[in-house]
Coordinates of C-alpha atoms in Angstrom, one line a residue:
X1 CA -2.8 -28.6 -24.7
X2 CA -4.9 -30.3 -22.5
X3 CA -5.8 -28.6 -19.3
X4 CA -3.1 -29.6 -16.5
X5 CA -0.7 -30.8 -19.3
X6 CA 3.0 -29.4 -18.5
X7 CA 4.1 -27.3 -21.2
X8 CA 6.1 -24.1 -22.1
X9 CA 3.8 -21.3 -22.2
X10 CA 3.8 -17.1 -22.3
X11 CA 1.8 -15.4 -20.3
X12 CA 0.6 -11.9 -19.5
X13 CA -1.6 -12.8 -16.2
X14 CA 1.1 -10.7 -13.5
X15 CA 1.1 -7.7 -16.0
X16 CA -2.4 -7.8 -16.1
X17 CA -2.8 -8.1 -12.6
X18 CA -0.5 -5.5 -11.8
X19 CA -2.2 -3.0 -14.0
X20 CA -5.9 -3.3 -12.5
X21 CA -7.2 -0.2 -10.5
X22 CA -7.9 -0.3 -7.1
X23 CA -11.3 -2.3 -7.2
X24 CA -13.9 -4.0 -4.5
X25 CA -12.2 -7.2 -5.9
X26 CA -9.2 -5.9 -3.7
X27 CA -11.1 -5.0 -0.9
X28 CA -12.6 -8.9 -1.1
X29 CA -8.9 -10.0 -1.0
X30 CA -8.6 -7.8 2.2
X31 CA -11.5 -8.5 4.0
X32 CA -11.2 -12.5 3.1
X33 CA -7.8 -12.9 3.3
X34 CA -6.1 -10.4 5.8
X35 CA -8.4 -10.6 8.8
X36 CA -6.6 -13.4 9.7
X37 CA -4.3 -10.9 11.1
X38 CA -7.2 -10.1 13.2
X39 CA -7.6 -13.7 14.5
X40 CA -4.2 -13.7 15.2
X41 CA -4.2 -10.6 16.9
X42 CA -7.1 -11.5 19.3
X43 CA -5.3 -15.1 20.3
X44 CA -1.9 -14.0 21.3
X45 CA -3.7 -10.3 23.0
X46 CA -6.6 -12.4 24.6
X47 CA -3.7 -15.0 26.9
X48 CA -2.1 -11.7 27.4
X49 CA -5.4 -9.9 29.1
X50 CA -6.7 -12.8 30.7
X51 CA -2.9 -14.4 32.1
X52 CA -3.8 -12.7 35.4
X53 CA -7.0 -13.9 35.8
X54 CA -5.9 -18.3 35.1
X55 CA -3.1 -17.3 37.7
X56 CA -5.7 -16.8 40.1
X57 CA -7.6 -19.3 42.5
X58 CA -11.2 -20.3 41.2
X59 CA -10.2 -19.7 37.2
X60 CA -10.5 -23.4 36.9
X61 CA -6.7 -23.8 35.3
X62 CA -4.3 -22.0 38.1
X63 CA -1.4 -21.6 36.0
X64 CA 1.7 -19.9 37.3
X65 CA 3.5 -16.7 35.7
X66 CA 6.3 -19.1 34.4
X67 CA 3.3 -21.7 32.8
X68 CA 1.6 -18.8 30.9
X69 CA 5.6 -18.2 29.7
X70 CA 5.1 -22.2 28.3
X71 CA 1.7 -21.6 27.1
X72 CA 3.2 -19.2 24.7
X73 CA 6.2 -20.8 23.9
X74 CA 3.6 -23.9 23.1
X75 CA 1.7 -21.6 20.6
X76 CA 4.4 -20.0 18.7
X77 CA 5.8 -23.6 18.5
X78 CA 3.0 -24.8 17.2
X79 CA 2.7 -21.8 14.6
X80 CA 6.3 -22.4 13.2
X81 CA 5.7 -25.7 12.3
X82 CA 2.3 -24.9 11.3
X83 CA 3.6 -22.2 8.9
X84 CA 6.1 -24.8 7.4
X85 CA 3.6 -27.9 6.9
X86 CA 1.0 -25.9 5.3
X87 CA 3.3 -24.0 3.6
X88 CA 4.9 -26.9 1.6
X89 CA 1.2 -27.7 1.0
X90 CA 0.4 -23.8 0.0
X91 CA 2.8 -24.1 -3.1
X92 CA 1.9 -27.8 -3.9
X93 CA -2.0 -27.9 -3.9
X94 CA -2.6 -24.1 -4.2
X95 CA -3.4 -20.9 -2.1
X96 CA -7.3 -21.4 -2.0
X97 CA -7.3 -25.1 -0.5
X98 CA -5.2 -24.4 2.3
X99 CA -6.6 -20.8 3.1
X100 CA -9.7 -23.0 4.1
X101 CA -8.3 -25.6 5.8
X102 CA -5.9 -23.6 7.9
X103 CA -8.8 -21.3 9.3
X104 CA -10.7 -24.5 10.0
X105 CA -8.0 -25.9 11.9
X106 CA -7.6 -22.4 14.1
X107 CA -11.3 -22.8 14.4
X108 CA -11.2 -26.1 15.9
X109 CA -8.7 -25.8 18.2
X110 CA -9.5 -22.3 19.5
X111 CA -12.8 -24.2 20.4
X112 CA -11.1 -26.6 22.5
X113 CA -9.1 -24.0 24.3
X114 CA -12.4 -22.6 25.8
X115 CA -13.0 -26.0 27.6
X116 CA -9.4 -26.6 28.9
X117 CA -9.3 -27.9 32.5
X118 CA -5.6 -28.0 33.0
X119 CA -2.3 -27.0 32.0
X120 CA -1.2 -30.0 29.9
X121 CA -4.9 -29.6 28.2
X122 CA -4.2 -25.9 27.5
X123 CA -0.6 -26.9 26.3
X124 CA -1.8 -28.6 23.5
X125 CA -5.1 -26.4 22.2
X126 CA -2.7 -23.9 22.1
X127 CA -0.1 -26.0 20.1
X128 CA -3.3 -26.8 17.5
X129 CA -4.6 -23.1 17.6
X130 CA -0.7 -22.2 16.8
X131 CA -0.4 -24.6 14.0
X132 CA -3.5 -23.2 12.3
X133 CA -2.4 -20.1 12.4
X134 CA 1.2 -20.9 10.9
X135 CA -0.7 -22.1 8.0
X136 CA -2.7 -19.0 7.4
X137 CA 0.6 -16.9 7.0
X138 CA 1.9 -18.9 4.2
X139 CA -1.6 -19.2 3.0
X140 CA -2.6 -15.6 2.8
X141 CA 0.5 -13.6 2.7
X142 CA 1.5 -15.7 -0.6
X143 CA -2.2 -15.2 -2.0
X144 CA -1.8 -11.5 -1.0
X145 CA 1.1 -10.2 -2.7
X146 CA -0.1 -12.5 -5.6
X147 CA -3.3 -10.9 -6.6
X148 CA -2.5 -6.8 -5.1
X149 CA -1.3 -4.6 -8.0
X150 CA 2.3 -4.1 -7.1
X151 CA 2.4 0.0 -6.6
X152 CA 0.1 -1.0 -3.9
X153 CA 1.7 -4.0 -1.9
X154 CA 4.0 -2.5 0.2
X155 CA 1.2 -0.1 1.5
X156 CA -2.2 -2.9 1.6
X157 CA 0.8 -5.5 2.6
X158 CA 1.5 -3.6 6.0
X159 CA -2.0 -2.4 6.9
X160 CA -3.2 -5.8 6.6
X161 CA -0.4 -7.6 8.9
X162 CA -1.0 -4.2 11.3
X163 CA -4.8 -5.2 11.7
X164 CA -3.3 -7.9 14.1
X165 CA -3.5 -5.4 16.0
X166 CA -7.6 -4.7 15.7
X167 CA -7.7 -7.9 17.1
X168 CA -5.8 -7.3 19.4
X169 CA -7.6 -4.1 20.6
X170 CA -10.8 -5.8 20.5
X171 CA -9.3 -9.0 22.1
X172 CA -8.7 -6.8 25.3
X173 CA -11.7 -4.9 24.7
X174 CA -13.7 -8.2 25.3
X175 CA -11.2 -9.5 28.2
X176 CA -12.3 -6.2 30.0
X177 CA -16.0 -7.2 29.9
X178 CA -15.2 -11.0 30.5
X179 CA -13.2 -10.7 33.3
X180 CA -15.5 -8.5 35.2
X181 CA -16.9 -10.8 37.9
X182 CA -20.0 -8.7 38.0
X183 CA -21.1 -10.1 35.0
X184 CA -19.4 -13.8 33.9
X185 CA -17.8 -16.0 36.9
X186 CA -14.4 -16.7 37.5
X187 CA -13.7 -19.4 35.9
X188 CA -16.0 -18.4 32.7
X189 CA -15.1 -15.5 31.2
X190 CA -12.0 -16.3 29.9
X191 CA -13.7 -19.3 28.2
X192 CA -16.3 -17.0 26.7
X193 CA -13.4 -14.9 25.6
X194 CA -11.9 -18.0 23.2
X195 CA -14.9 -18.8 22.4
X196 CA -16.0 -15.2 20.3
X197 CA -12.5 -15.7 18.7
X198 CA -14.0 -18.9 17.2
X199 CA -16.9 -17.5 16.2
X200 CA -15.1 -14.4 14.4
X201 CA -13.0 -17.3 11.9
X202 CA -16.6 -18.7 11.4
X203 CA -17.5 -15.2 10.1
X204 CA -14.3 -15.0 8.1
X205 CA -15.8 -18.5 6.0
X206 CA -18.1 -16.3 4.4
X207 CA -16.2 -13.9 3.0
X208 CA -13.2 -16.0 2.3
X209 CA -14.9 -18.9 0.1
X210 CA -15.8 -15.6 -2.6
X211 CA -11.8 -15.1 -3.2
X212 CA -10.4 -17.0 -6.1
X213 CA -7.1 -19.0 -6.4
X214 CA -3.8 -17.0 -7.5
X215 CA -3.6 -17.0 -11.4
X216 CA 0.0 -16.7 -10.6
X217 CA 0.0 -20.1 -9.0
X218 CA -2.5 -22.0 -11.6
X219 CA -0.8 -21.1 -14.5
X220 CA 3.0 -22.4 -13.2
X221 CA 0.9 -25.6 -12.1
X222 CA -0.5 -26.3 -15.8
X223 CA -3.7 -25.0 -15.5
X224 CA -3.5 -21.7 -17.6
X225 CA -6.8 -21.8 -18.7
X226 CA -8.6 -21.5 -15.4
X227 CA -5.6 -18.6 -14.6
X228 CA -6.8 -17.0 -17.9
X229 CA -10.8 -17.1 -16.8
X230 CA -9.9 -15.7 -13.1
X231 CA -8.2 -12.9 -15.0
X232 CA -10.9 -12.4 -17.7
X233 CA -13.3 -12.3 -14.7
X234 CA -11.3 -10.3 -12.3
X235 CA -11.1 -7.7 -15.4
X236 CA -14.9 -7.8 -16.0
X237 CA -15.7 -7.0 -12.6
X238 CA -13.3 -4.2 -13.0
X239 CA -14.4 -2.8 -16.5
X240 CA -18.4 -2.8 -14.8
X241 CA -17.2 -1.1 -11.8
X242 CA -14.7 1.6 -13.0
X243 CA -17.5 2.3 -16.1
X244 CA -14.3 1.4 -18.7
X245 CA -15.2 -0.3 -21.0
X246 CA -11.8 -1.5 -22.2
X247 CA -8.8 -1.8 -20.0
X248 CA -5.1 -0.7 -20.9
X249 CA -3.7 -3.3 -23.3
X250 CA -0.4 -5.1 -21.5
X251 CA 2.5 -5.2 -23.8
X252 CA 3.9 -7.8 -25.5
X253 CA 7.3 -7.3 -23.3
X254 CA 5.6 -7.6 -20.0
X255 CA 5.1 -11.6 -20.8
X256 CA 6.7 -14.3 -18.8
X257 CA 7.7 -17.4 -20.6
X258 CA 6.9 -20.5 -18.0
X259 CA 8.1 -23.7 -17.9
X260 CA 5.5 -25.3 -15.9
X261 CA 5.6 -28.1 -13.2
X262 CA 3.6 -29.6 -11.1
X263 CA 5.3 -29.9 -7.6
X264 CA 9.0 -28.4 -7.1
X265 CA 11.3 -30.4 -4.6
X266 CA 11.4 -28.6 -1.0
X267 CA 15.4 -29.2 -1.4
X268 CA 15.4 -27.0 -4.5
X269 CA 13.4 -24.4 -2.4
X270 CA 16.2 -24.1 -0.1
X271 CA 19.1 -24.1 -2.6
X272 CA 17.3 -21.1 -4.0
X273 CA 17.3 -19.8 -0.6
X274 CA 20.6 -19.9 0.5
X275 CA 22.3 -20.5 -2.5
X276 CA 21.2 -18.2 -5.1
X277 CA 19.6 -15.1 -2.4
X278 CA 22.3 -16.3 0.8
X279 CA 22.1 -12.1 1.6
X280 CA 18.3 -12.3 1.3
X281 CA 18.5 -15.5 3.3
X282 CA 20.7 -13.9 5.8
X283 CA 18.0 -10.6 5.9
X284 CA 14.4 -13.0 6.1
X285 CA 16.1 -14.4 9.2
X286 CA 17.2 -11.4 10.5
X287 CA 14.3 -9.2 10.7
X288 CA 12.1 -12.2 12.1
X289 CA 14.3 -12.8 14.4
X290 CA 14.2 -9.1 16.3
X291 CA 10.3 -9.0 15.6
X292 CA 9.6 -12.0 17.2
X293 CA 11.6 -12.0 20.5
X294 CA 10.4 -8.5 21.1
X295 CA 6.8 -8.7 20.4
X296 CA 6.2 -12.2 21.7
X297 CA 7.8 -11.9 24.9
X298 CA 6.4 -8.6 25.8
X299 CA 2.8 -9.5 24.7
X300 CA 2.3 -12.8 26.1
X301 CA 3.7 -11.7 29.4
X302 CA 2.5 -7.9 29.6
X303 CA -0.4 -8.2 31.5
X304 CA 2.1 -10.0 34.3
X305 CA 4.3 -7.5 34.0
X306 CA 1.8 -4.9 34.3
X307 CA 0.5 -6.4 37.7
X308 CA 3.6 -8.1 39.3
X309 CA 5.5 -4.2 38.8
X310 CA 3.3 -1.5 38.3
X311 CA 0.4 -2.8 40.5
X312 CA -2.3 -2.7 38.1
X313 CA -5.1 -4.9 39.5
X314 CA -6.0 -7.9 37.1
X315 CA -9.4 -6.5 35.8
X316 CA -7.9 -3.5 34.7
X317 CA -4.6 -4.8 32.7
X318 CA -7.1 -4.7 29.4
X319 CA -7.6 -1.2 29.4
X320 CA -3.9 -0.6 29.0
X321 CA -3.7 -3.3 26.5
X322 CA -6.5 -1.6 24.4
X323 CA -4.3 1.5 24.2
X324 CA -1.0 -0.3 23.5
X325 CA -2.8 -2.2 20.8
X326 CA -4.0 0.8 19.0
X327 CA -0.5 2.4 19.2
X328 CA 0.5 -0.8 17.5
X329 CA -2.5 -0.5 14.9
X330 CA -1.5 3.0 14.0
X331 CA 1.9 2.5 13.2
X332 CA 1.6 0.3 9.9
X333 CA -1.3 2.1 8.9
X334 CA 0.3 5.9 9.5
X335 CA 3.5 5.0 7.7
X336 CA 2.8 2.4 5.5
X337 CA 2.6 4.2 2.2
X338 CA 5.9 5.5 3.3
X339 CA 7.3 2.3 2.6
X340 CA 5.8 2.8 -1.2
X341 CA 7.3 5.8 -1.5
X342 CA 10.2 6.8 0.5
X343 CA 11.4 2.9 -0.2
X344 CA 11.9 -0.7 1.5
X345 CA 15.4 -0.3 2.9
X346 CA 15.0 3.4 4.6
X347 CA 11.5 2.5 6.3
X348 CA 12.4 -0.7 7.4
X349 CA 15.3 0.2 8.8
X350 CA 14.4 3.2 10.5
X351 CA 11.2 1.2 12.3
X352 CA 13.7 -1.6 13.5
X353 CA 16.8 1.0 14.5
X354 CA 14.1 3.2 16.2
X355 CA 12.1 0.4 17.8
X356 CA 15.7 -0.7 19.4
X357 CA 16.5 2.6 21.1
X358 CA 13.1 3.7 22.6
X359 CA 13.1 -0.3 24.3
X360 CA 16.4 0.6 25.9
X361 CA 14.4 3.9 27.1
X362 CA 11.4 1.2 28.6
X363 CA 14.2 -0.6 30.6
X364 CA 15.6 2.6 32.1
X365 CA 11.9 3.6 32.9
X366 CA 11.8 -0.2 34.7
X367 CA 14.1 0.5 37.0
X368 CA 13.4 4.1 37.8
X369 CA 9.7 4.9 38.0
X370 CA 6.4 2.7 39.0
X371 CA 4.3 5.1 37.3
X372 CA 2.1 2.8 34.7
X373 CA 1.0 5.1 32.6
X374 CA 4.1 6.5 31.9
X375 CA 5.9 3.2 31.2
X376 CA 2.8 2.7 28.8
X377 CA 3.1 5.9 26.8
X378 CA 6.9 4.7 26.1
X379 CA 5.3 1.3 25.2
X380 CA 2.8 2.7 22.9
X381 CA 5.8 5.5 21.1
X382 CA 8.2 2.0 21.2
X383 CA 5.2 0.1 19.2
X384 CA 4.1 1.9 16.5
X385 CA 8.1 1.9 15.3
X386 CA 7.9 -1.9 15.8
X387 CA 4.8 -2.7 14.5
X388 CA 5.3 -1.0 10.8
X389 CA 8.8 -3.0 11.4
X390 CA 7.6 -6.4 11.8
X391 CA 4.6 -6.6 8.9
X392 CA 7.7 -5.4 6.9
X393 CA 9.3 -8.5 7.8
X394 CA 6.7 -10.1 6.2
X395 CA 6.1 -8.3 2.9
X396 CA 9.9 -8.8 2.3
X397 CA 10.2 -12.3 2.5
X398 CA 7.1 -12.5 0.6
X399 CA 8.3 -9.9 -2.4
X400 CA 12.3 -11.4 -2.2
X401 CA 11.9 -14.8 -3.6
X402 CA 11.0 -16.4 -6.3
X403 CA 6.7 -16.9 -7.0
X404 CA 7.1 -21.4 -6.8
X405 CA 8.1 -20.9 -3.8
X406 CA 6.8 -17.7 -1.8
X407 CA 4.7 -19.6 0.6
X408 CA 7.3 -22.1 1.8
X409 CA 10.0 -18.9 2.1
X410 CA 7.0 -16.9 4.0
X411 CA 6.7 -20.5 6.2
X412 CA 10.2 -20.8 6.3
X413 CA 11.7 -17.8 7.9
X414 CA 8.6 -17.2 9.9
X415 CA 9.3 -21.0 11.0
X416 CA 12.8 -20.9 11.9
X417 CA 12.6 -16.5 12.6
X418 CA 9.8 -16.9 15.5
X419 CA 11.8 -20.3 16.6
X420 CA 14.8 -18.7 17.5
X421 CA 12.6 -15.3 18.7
X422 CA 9.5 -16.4 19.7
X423 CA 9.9 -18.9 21.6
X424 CA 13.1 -17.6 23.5
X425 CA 11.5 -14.2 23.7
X426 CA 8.3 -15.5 26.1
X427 CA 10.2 -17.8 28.3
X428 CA 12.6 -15.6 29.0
X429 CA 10.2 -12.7 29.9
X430 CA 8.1 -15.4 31.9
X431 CA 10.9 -16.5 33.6
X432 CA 12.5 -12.6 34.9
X433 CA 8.6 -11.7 35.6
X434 CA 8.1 -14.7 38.1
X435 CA 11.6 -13.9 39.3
X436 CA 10.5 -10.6 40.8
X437 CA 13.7 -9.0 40.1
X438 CA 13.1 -5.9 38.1
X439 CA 16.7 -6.0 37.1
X440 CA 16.2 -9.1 35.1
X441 CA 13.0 -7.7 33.6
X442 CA 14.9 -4.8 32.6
X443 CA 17.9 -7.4 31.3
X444 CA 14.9 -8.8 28.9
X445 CA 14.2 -5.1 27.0
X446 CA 18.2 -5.0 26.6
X447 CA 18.1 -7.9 24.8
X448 CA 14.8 -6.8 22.8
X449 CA 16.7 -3.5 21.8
X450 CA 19.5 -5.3 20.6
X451 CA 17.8 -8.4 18.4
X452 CA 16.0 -6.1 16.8
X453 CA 18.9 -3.2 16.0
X454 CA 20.4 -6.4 14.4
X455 CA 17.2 -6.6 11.9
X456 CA 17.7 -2.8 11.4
X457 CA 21.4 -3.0 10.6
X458 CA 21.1 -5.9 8.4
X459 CA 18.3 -4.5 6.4
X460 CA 21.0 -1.3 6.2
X461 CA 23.5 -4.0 4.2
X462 CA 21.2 -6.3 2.6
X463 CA 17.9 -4.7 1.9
X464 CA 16.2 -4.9 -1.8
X465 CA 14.7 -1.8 -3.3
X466 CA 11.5 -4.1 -4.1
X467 CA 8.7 -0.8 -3.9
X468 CA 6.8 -0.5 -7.0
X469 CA 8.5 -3.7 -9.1
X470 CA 6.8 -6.3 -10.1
X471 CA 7.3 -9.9 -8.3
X472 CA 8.6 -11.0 -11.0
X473 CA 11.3 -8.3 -11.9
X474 CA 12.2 -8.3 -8.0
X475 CA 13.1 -12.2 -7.8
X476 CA 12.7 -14.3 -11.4
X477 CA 10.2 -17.4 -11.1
X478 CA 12.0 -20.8 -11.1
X479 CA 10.3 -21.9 -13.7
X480 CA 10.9 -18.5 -16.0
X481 CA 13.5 -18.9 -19.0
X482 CA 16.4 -17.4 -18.1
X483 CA 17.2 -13.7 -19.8
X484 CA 20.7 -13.1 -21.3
X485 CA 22.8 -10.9 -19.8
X486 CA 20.6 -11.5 -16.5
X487 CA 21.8 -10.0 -13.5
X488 CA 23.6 -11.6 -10.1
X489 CA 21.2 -12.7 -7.5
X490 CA 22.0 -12.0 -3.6

């Protein structure tokens, strides 16, 4: 069969795959693909550090707490419909294509924020910066869990969505040095400050044009003999490095038969959705939903918070940012092989349940104490639950649904997910911070707590023991002849 001819074929690419040994391949895939975390980190951390500083007179914008509220409703905006634009285009033209073009796009438009000159202006480079990194999710996150050995997803899966988090870190790192007035004016160093974060996705190029296309994707899309040499050279590599000369044979009952297509409707990607998985449906949504109002509307508005309540002057918000961040860092990368081991359902769960009660502790500590540092050593305990939490969020949507259409679903319920959350979630903490009523403030944490208990409890009822089985097993491709006897989805 001629190469992109649609055909009937059996393969044994996602055995062989799954079977490799940890490798600098998969470190490539890591470093290429999941520092976009990093960028993602630094963008949404950096309007955080340096929000006091464009409220101020002589930053050259002069926003208000409320218009740094709408700056980051604008951004996650943007990344929702980002997320579902490019990912339509993820599972139509291919992982590698739009893994580019999505980091050019962030590139671009991150850019453009460091010349804004008012708030309209800043609106809309957020918007752009937002879309690009919507993209990158369904992008990466697809490619991801499409090319890691699957005892090792749940584990590389969280540490990578938990480097956000080294941006992050390093985003307020940076803010500290570029917001001292000793050194960069007023109204420069928060340019500067975008400006390194385009320069970092320039960085990424390098590394990221060296990481192949998913075999998993070429071979549904008819072109099985380019899957079969990324395979044969993916094992090469592995074979020289590891000093093995042959590797394990994959049996002949680990095939998948495939009947392949070029493009599969977007209204068939939703009747799989809520039709076939409705209680997975019902779960993506769910968990998205309490990540995103909680993390987006405390860190877009934190370093407000930190100087309209505790006092802490505007140069010196990043310092407590740094330490939040690592807190945040720590928590995916301490417990992720947890979720490997001890399992999906009780991990998640317990991050999301856990998450819930120590932000109902941070409201109490609102109203009762103006000590700083003790409202941030609550912060930092309530983060590194949340954190391993919300890159589970991720990995699950990614793992629950079937390979055609994994970036859409990852586009899909981050999309509509951070709509509902992330967008609410920074208004509403904008708004009650401007306010000056630490009641209201307070109001916003009970609200956190209880968004995300609802992840929690719904991952209690609908979770999917998905640690250690193959994609495959976990949700059966679209394309895949059906088994007899094969079991009912939810």
């Amino acid at each position: 069969m001629a190469q992109g001819d649609l055909g009937t074929i059996t393969t044994k690419v996602p055995a062989r795959l799954d079977r490799l040994p940890w490798t600098k391949f998969h470190w490539r895939v890591v470093i290429g693909l999941g520092t976009v975390w990093i960028l993602d980190g630094l963008e949404v951390t950096m309007v955080g550090s340096v929000a006091a500083r464009l409220t101020e007179e002589g930053s050259g914008i002069e926003l208000g707490a409320a218009q740094i509220g709408i700056a980051a409703a604008v951004y996650i905006l943007g990344a929702c419909l980002g997320a579902l634009f490019f990912g339509q285009l993820t599972d139509r033209f291919g992982r590698k294509k739009l893994f580019i073009l999505t980091l050019a796009v962030y590139v671009v438009a991150t850019v453009a924020t460091a010349f804004s000159f008012s708030p309209w202006y800043f609106y809309l480079a957020r918007f752009v910066t937002g879309a690009g990194i919507g993209g990158e999710y369904a992008a990466i996150n697809s490619a991801i869990d499409e090319l890691i050995p699957a005892r090792k997803r749940g584990q590389v899966d969280l540490v990578i969505n938990g480097s956000y988090w080294l941006g992050a870190a390093g985003g307020s790192a940076l803010a500290l040095l570029l917001l001292n007035e000793d050194f960069f004016a007023k109204d420069l160093g928060w340019r500067l400050a975008f400006g390194l974060g385009a320069l970092l996705g320039l960085l990424i190029f390098i590394v990221r044009r060296h990481v192949p296309e998913s075999p998993r994707w070429l071979f549904i899309h008819g072109r099985e003999d380019e899957a079969e040499a990324i395979i044969e050279s993916i094992e090469r590599e592995v074979e020289d490095e590891s000093g093995e000369h042959h590797l394990e044979e994959v049996d002949d009952k680990d095939s998948l038969t495939i009947h392949q297509r070029h493009t599969i409707p977007f209204r068939e990607i939703a009747k799989v959705a809520f039709t076939q998985y409705p209680k997975r449906a019902v779960l993506g949504l769910a968990l998205f939903v309490g990540q995103a109002f909680l993390y987006n509307g405390i860190t877009f508005n934190l370093g407000t918070l930190m100087t309209g309540f505790f006092g802490v002057a505007a140069a010196t918000v990043p310092i407590f940012l740094v330490l939040w961040a690592i807190s945040n860092f720590l928590g995916p990368v301490i417990l992720g092989r947890l979720f490997d081991t001890v399992g999906r359902k009780p991990m998640i769960s317990i991050t999301y349940l856990g998450s819930a009660a120590v932000a109902v502790v941070l409201a109490l500590i609102l109203t009762g104490s103006d000590n700083a540092w003790l409202f941030l050593t609550v912060l930092m305990v309530c983060f590194f639950l949340a954190s391993a939490g919300a890159s589970s969020a991720y990995l699950t949507v990614s793992e629950i649904f079937p390979m055609e259409t994994r970036a859409l679903a990852i586009a899909f319920f981050y999309a509509i997910g951070t709509g509902l959350g992330g967008i609410i979630g920074p208004l509403l903490f904008g708004r009650f911070i401007e306010s000056g009523d630490v009641g209201l403030v307070a109001l916003g944490f009970y609200i956190s707590a209880g968004v995300m208990a609802l992840g929690g409890i719904c991952e209690l009822i609908f979770g999917v023991k998905a640690e250690g089985r193959k994609l495959e097993d976990i949700a059966r491709p679209l394309t895949a002849g059906e088994p007899k006897n094969s079991p009912q989805r939810s």
